[in-house]
PDB file of C-alpha atoms and ligand atoms in Angstrom:
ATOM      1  CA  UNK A  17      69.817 181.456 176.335  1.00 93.00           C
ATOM      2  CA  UNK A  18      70.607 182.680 179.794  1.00 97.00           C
ATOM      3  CA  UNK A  19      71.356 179.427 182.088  1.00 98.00           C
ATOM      4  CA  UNK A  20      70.762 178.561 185.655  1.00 98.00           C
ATOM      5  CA  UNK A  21      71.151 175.818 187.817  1.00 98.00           C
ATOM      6  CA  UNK A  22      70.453 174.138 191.439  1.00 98.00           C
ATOM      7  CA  UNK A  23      73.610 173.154 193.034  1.00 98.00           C
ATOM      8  CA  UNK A  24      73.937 170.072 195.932  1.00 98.00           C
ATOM      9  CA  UNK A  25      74.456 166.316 196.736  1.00 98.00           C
ATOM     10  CA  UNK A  26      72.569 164.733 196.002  1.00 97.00           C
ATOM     11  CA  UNK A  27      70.473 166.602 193.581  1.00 97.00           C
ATOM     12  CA  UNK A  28      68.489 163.895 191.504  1.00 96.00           C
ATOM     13  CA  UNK A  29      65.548 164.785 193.529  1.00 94.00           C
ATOM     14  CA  UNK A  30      65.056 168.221 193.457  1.00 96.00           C
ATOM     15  CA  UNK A  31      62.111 169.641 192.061  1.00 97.00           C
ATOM     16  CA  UNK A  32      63.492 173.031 191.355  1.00 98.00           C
ATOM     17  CA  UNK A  33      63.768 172.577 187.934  1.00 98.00           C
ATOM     18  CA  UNK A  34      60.622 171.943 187.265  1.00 98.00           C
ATOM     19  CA  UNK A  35      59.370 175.034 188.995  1.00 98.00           C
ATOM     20  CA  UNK A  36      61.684 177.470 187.460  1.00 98.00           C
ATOM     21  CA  UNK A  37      60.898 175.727 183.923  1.00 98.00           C
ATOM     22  CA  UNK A  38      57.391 176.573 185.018  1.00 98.00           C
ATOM     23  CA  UNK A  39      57.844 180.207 186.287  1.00 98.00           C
ATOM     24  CA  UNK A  40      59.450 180.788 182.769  1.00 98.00           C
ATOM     25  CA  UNK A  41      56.551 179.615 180.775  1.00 98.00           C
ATOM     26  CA  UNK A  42      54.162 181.910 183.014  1.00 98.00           C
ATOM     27  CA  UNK A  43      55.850 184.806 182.692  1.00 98.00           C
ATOM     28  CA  UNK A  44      57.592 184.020 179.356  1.00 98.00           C
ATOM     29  CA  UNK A  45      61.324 184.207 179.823  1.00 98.00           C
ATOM     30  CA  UNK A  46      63.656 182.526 177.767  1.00 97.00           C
ATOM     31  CA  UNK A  47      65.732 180.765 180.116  1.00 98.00           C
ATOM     32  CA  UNK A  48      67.440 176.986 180.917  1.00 98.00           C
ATOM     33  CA  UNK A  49      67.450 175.353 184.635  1.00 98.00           C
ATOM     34  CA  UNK A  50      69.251 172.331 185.437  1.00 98.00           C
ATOM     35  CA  UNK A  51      70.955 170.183 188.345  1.00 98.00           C
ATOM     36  CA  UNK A  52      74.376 170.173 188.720  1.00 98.00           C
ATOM     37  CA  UNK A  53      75.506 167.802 191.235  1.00 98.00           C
ATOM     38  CA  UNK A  54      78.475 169.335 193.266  1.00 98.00           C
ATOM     39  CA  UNK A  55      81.654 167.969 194.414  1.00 98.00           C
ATOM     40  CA  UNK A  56      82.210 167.729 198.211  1.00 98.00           C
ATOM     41  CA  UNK A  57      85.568 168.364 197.761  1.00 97.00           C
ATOM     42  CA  UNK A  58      85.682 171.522 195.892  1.00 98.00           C
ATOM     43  CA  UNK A  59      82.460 173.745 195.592  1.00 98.00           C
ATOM     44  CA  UNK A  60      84.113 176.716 194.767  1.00 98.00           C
ATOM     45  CA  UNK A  61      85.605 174.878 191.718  1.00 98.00           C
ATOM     46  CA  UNK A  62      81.746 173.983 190.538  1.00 98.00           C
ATOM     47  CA  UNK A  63      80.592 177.845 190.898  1.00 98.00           C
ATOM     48  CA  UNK A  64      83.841 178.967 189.103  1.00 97.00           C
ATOM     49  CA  UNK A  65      83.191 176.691 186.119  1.00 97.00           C
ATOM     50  CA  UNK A  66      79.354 177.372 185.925  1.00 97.00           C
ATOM     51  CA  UNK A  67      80.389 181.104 185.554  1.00 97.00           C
ATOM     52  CA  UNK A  68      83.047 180.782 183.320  1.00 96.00           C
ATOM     53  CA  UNK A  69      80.368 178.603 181.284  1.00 96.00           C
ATOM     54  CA  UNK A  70      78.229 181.679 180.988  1.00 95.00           C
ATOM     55  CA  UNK A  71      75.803 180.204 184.024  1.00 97.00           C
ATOM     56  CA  UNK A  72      73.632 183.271 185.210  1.00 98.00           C
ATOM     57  CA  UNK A  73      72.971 182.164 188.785  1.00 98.00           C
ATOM     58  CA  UNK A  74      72.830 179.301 191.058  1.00 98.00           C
ATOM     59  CA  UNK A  75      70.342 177.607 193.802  1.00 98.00           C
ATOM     60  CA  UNK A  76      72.393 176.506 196.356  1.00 98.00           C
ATOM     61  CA  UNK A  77      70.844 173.458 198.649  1.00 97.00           C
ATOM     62  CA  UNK A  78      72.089 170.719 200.588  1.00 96.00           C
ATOM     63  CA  UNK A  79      74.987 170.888 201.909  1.00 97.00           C
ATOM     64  CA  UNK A  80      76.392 173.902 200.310  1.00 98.00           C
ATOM     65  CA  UNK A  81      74.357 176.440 201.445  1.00 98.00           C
ATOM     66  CA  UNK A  82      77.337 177.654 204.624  1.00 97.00           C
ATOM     67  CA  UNK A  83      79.938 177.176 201.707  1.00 98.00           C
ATOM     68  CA  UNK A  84      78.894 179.603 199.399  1.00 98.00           C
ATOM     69  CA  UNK A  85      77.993 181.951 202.219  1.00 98.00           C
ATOM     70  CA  UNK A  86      81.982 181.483 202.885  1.00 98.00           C
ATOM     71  CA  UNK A  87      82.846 181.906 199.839  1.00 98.00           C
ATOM     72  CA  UNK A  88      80.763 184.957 198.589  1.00 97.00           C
ATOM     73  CA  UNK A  89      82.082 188.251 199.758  1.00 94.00           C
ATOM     74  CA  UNK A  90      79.080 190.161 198.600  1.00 97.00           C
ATOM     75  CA  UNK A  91      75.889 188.866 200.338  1.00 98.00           C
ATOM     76  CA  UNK A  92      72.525 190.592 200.780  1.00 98.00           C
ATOM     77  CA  UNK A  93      71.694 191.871 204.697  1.00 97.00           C
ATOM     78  CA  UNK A  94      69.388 189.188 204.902  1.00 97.00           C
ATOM     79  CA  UNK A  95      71.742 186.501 203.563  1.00 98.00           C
ATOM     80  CA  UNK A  96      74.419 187.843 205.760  1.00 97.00           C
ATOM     81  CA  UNK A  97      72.084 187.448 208.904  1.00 95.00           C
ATOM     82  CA  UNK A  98      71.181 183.953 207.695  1.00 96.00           C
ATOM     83  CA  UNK A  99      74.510 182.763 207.837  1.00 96.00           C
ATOM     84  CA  UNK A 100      73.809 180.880 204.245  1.00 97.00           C
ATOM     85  CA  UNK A 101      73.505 181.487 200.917  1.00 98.00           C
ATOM     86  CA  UNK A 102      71.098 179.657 198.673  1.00 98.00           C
ATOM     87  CA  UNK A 103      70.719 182.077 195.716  1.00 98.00           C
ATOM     88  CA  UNK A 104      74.056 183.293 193.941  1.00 98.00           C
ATOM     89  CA  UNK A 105      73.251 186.337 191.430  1.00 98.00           C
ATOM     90  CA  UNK A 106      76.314 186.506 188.194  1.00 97.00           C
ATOM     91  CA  UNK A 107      76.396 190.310 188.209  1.00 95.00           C
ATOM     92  CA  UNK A 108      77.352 191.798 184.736  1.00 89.00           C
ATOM     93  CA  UNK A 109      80.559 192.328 185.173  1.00 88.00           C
ATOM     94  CA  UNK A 110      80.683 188.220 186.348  1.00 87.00           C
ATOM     95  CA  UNK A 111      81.175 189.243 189.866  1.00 94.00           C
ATOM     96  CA  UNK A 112      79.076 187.016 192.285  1.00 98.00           C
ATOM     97  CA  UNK A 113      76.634 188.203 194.685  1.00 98.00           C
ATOM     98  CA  UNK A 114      74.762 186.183 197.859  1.00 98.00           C
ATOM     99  CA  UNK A 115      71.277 186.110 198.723  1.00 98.00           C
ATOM    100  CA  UNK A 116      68.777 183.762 200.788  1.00 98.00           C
ATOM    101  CA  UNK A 117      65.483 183.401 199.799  1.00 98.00           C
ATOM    102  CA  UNK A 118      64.227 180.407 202.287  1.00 98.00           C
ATOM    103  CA  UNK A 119      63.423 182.774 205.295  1.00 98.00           C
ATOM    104  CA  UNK A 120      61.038 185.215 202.765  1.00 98.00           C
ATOM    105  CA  UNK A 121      60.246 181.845 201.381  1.00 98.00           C
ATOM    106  CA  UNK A 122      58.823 180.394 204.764  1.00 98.00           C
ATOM    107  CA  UNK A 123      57.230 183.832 205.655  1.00 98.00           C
ATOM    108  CA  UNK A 124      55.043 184.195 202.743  1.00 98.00           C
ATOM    109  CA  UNK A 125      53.791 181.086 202.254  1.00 98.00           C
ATOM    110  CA  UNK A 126      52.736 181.496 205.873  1.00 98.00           C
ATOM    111  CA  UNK A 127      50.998 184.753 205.139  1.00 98.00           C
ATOM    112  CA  UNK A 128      50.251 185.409 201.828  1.00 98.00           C
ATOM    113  CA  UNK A 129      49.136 182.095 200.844  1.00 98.00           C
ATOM    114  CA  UNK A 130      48.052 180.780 204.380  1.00 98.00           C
ATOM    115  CA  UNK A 131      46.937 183.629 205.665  1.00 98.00           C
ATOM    116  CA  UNK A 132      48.942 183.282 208.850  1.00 98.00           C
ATOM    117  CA  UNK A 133      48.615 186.742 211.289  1.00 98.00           C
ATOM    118  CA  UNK A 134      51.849 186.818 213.226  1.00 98.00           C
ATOM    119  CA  UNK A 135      50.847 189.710 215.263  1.00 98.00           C
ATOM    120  CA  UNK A 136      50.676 189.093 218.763  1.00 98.00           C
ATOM    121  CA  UNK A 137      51.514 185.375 218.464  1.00 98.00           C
ATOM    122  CA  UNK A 138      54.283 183.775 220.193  1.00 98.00           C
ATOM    123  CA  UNK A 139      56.014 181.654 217.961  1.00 98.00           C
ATOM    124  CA  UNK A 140      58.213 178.548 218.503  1.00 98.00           C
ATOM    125  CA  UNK A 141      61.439 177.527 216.057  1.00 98.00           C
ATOM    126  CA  UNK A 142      62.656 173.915 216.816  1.00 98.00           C
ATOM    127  CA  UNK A 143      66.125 173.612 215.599  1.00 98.00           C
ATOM    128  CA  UNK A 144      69.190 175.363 216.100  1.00 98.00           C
ATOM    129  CA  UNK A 145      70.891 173.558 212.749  1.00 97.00           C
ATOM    130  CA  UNK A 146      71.609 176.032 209.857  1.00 96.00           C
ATOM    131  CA  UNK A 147      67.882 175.170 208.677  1.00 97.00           C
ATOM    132  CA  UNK A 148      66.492 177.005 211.909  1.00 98.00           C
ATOM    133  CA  UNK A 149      69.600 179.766 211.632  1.00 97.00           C
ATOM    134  CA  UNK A 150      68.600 180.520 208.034  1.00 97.00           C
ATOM    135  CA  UNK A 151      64.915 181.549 208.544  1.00 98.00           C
ATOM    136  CA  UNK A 152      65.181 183.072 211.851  1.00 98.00           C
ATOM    137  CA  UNK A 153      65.539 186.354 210.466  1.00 97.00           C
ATOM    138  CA  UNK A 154      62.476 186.329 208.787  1.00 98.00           C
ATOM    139  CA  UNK A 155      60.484 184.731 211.184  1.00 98.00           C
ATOM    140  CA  UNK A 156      61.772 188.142 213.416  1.00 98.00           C
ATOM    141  CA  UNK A 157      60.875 190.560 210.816  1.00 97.00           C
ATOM    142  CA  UNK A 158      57.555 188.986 210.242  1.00 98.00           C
ATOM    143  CA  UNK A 159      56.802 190.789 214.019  1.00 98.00           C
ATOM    144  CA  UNK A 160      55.622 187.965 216.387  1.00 98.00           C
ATOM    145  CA  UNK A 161      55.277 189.160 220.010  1.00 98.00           C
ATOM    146  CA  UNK A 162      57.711 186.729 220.817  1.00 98.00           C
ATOM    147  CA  UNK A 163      59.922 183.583 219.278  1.00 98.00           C
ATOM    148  CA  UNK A 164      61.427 180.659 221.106  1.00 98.00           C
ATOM    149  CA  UNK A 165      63.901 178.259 219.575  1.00 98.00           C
ATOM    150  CA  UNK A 166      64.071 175.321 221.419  1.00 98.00           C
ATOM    151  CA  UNK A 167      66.991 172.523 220.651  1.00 98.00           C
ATOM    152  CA  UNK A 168      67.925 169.380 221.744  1.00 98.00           C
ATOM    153  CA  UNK A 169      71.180 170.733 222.299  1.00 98.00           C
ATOM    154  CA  UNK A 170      69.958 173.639 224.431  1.00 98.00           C
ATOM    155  CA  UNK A 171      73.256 175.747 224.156  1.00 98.00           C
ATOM    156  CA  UNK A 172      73.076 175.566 220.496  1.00 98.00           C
ATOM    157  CA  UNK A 173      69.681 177.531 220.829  1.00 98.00           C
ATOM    158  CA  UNK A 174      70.801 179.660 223.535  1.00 98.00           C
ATOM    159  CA  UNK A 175      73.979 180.478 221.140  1.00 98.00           C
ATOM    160  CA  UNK A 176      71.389 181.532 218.167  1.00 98.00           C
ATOM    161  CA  UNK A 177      69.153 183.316 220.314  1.00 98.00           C
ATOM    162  CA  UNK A 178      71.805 185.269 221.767  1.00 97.00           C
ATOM    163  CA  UNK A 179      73.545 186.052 218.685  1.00 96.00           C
ATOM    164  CA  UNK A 180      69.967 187.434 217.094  1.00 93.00           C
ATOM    165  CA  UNK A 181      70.077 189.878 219.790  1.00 92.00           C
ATOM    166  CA  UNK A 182      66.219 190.495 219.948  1.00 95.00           C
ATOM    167  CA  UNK A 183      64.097 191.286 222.932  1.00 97.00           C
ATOM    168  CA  UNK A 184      61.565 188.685 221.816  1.00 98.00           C
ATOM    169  CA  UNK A 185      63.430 185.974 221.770  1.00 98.00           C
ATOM    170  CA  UNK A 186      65.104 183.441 224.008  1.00 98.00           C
ATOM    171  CA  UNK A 187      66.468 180.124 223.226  1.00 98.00           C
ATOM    172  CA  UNK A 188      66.180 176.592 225.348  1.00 98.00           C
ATOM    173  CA  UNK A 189      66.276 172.691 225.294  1.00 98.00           C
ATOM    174  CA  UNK A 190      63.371 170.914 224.146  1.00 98.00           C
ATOM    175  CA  UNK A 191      63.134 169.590 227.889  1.00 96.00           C
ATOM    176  CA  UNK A 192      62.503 173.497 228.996  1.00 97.00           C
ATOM    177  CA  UNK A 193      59.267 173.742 226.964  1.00 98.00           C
ATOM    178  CA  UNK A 194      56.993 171.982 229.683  1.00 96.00           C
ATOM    179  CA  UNK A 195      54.142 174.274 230.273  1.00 94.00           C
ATOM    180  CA  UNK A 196      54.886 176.684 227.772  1.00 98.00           C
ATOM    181  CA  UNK A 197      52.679 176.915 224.778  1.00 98.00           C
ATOM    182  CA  UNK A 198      52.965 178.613 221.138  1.00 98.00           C
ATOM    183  CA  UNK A 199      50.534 179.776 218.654  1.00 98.00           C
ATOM    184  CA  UNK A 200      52.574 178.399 215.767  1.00 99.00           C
ATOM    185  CA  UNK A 201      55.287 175.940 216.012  1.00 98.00           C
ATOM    186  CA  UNK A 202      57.957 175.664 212.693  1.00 98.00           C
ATOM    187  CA  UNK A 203      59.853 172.241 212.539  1.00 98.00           C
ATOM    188  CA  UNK A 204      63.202 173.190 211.692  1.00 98.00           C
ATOM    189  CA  UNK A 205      64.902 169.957 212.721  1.00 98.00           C
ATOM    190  CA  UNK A 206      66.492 167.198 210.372  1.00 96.00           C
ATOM    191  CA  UNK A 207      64.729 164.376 212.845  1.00 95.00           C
ATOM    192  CA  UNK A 208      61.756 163.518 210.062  1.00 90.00           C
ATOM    193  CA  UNK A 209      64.961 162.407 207.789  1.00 86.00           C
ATOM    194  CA  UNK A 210      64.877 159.653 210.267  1.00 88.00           C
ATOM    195  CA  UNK A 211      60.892 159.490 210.227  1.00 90.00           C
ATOM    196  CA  UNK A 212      60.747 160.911 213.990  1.00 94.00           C
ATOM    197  CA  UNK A 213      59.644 163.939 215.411  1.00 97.00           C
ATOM    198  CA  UNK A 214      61.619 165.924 218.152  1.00 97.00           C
ATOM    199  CA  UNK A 215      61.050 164.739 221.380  1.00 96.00           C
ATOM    200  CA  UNK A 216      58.268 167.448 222.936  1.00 97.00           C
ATOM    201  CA  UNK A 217      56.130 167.639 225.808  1.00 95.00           C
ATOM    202  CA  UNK A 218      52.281 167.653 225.592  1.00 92.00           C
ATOM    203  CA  UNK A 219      50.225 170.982 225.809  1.00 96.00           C
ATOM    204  CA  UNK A 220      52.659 173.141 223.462  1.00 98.00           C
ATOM    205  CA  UNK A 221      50.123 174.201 220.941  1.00 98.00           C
ATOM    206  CA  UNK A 222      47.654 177.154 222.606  1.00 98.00           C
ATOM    207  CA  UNK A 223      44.729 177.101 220.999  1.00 98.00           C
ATOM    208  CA  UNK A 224      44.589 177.716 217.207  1.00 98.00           C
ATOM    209  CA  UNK A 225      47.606 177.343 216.918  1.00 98.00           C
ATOM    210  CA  UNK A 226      49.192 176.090 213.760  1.00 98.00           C
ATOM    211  CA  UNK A 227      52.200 173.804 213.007  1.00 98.00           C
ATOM    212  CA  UNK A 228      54.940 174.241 210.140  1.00 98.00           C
ATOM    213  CA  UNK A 229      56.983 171.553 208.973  1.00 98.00           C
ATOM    214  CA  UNK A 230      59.807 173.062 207.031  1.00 98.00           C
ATOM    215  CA  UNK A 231      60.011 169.759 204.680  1.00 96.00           C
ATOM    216  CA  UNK A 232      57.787 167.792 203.036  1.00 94.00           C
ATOM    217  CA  UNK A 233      57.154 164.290 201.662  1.00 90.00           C
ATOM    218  CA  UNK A 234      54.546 162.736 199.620  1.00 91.00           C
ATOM    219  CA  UNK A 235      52.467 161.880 202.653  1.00 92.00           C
ATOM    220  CA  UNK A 236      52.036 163.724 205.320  1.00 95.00           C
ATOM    221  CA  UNK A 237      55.560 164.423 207.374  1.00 96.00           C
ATOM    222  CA  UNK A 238      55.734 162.563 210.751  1.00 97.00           C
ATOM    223  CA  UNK A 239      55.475 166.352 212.293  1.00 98.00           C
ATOM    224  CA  UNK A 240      52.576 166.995 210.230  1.00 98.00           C
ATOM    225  CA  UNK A 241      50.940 164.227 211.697  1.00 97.00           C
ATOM    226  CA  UNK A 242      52.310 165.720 215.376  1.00 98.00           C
ATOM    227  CA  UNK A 243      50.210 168.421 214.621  1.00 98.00           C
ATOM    228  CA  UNK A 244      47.191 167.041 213.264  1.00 98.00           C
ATOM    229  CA  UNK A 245      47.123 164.940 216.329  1.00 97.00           C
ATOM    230  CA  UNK A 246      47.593 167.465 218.796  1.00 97.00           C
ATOM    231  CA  UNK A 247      44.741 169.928 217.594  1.00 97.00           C
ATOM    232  CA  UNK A 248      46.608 172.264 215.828  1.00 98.00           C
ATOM    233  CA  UNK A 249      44.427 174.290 213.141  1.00 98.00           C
ATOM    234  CA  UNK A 250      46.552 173.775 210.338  1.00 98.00           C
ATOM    235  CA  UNK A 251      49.410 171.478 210.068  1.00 98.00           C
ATOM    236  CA  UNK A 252      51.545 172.475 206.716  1.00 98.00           C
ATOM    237  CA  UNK A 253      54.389 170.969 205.217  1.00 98.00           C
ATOM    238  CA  UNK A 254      57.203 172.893 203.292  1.00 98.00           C
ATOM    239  CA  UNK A 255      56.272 172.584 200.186  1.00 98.00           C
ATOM    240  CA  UNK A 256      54.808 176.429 199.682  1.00 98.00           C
ATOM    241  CA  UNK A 257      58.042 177.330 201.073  1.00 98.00           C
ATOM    242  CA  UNK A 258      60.079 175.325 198.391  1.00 98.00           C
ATOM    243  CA  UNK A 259      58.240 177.331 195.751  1.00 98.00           C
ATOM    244  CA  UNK A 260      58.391 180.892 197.599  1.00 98.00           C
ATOM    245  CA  UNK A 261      62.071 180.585 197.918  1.00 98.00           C
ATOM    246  CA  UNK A 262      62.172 179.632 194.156  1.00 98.00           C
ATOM    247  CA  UNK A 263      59.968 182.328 193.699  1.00 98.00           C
ATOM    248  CA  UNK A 264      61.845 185.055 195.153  1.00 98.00           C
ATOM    249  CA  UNK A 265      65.162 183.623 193.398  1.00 98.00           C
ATOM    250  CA  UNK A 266      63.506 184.377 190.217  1.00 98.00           C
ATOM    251  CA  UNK A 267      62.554 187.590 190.763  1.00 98.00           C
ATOM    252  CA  UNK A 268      66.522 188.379 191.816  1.00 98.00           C
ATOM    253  CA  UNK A 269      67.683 187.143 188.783  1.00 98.00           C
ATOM    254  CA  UNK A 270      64.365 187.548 186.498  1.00 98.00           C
ATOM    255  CA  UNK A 271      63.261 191.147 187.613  1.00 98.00           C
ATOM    256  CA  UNK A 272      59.556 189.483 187.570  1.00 98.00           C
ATOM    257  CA  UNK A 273      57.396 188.049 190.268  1.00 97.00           C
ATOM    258  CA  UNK A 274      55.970 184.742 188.858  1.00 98.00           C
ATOM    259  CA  UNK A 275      52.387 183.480 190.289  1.00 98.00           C
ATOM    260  CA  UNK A 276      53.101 180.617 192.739  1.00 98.00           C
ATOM    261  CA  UNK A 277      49.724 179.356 193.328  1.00 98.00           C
ATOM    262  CA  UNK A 278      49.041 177.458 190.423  1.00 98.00           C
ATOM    263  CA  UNK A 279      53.084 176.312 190.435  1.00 98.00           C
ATOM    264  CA  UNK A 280      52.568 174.995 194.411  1.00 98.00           C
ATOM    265  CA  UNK A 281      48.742 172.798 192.979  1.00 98.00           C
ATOM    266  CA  UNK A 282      50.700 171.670 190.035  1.00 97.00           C
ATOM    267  CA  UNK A 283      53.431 169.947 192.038  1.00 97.00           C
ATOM    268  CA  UNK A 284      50.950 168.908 194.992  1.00 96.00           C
ATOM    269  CA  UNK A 285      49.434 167.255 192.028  1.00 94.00           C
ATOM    270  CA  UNK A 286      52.496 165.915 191.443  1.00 91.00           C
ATOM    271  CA  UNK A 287      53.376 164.940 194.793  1.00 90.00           C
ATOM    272  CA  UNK A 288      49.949 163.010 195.083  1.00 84.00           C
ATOM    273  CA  UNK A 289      50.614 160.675 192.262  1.00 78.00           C
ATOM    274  CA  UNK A 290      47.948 159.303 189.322  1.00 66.00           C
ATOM    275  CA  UNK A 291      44.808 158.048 191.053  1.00 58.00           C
TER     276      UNK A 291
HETATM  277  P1  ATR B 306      70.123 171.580 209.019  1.00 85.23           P
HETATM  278  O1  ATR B 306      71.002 172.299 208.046  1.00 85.23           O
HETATM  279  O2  ATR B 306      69.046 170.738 208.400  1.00 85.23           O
HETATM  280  O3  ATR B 306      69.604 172.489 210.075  1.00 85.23           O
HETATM  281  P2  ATR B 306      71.987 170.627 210.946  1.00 85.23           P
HETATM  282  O4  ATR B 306      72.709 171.918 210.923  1.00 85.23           O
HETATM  283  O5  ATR B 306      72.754 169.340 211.004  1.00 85.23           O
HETATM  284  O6  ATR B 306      71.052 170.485 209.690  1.00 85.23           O
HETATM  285  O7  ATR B 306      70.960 170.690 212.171  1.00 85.23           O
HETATM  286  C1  ATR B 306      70.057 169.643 212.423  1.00 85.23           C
HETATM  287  C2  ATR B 306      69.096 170.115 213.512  1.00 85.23           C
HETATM  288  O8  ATR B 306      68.103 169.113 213.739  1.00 85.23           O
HETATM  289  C3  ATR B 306      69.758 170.354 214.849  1.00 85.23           C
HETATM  290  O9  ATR B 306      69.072 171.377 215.513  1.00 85.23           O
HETATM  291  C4  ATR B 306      69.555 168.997 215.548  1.00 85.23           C
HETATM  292  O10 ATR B 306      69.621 169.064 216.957  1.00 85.23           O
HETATM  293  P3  ATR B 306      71.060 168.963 217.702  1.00 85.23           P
HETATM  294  O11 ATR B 306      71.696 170.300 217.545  1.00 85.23           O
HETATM  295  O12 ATR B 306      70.733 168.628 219.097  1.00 85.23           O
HETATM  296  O13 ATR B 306      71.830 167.868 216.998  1.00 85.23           O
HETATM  297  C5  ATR B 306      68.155 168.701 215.097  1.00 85.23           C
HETATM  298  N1  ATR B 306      67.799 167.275 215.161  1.00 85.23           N
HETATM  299  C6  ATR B 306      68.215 166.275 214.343  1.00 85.23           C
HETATM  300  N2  ATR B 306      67.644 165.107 214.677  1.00 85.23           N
HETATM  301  C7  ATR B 306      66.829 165.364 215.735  1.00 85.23           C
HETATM  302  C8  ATR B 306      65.952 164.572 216.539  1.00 85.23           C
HETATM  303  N3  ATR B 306      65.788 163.256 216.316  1.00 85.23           N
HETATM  304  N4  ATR B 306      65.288 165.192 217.549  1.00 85.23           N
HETATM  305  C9  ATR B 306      65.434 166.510 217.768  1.00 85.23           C
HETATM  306  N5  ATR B 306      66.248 167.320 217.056  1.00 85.23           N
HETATM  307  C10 ATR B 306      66.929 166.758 216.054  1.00 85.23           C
END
C-alpha cells in the first residue's frame, strides 16, 4: 500500500493523519498516513530513509518546512516563491519534488468555503516570519487592490514586501498602522503561541471587514477574540486552512480532489469535544 507521512517536532499533535485517513475513505484510495517525528539534527537523513522505505510523499510542518525547501532542488513556482516546502512528491523514478500547499490552502478556505471577495479589498498580513512569507503569494494572486504586511520588526516586512516586488504592496511596523484600516486582516504571527495578540492600534478593521487567524485552538484563538471584539464580520481560525492545504497535498500525490466540507465539520466536531 502506497505510504505517506507528516514530518516535524513535535508531531504528536497533528491532526493530519486523521484527515488524509479520511480523504482516502471518501474518495476510496488505498493508502497509509502516519507521523514521523524528525530529527533536528539531520532532516535530510529522515526524507532519505522514508524514500528508500518506499514512502510516497511527505507533509512537511514545523520546523522543517525552510529545510526541505533547501534541500529540494525541484520545487513548484509557487513553492519556490514561498520560500518553503510543506508537500514533497516521490516522483517515479524516486526523485523528489517541492510543493506548498498552505498559501492555496489559506486562499480557498477564504473563498470557496467562506465566500470571501478579495476584489477591491485592501488586505493586511501581520507577520513577516516564514508563516506570513509562505502565503503571501497566494494572498497576491488571489487579486486584492492592495496588501500590507505589517511586523513588529518593521524591516523584516519592508524586506518581504520588497522582495515580492508588487505594486500593491508595501510593508511596515505594527506602530505604522495608526489610521490605516483593512477589509480583512490574516494573523500570521507566532504571538497566540504565547496566548497574546500583536500589539495593534484601534480602528484597523473598515467596515465588514473580516479577520483570519492562521492557527487555531479548541476555543476561540486570542486573535479570534481581537476580532470578534473589534466588529469584524467574521473572525475565522485556521482550521479550513489546515484541511485545504491537506487537501491540495492529496490531490498532488492522489490525482483526486477530496470534499473538504464534511472533513473540516468532522474535526470541528472534534475540536469541540463530547457535550
Ligand atoms: P513562523 O514560521 O511561525 O512565521 P517565525 O519565522 O519565527 O515563525 O516568525 C514569527 C513571526 O511572529 C514574526 O513575524 C514575529 O515578529 P518579529 O519578526 O518581530 O519577531 C511575529 N511575532 C511573534 N511573537 C509576536 C508578538 N508577541 N507580537 C507580534 N509579533 C510577534
Amino acid at each position: 500500500m502506497d505510504r505517506y507521512a507528516v514530518i516535524g517536532n513535535p508531531i504528536a499533535h497533528s491532526k493530519s493523519p486523521q484527515i488524509h485517513a479520511a480523504f482516502a475513505r471518501q474518495t476510496g484510495q488505498r493508502m497509509e498516513y502516519g507521523r514521523l517525528l524528525g530529527s533536528l539534527d539531520d532532516f535530510a537523513g529522515d526524507v532519505r530513509a522514508f524514500v528508500a522505505d518506499g514512502g510516497r510523499g511527505l507533509n512537511v510542518t514545523v520546523p522543517f518546512k525552510q529545510a526541505a525547501w533547501k534541500l529540494l532542488a525541484d520545487r513548484s513556482p509557487r513553492a519556490e516563491a514561498a520560500g518553503a516546502v510543506n508537500t514533497i512528491i516521490v516522483l517515479d523514478d524516486c526523485r523528489l519534488r517541492g510543493d506548498n500547499t498552505d498559501g492555496v490552502g489559506l486562499v480557498r478556505d477564504l473563498v470557496d468555503n467562506q465566500g470571501f471577495d478579495f476584489a477591491g479589498k485592501r488586505v493586511l498580513l501581520l507577520g513577516a516570519g516564514g508563516a506570513a512569507h509562505g502565503v503571501l503569494g497566494a494572498l497576491l494572486d488571489a487579486g486584492p487592490a492592495a496588501l500590507t504586511i505589517a511586523n513588529r520588526t518593521a524591516a523584516k516586512a519592508v524586506d518581504l514586501a520588497r522582495a515580492a516586488a508588487d505594486a500593491r504592496i508595501d510593508g511596515c511596523g505594527l506602530g505604522d498602522l495608526a489610521d490605516r484600516s483593512f477589509d480583512l486582516i490574516v494573523n500570521a504571527t507566532s504571538s497566540g503561541l504565547e496566548g497574546g495578540v500583536p500589539d495593534l492600534p484601534d480602528g484597523l478593521l473598515a467596515a465588514g471587514a473580516w479577520t483570519y487567524d492562521m492557527v487555531y485552538g479548541d476555543a476561540p484563538t486570542p486573535f479570534c477574540r481581537w476580532g470578534e471584539a473589534r466588529g469584524a464580520v467574521r473572525a475565522l481560525d485556521g482550521l479550513g486552512m489546515l484541511v485545504e492545504q491537506a487537501a491540495e497535498s492529496f490531490r498532488l500525490w492522489r490525482g483526486v480532489r477530496p470534499e473538504t466540507t464534511p472533513v473540516i465539520a468532522e474535526l470541528r466536531r472534534g475540536l469541540a469535544g463530547p457535550p
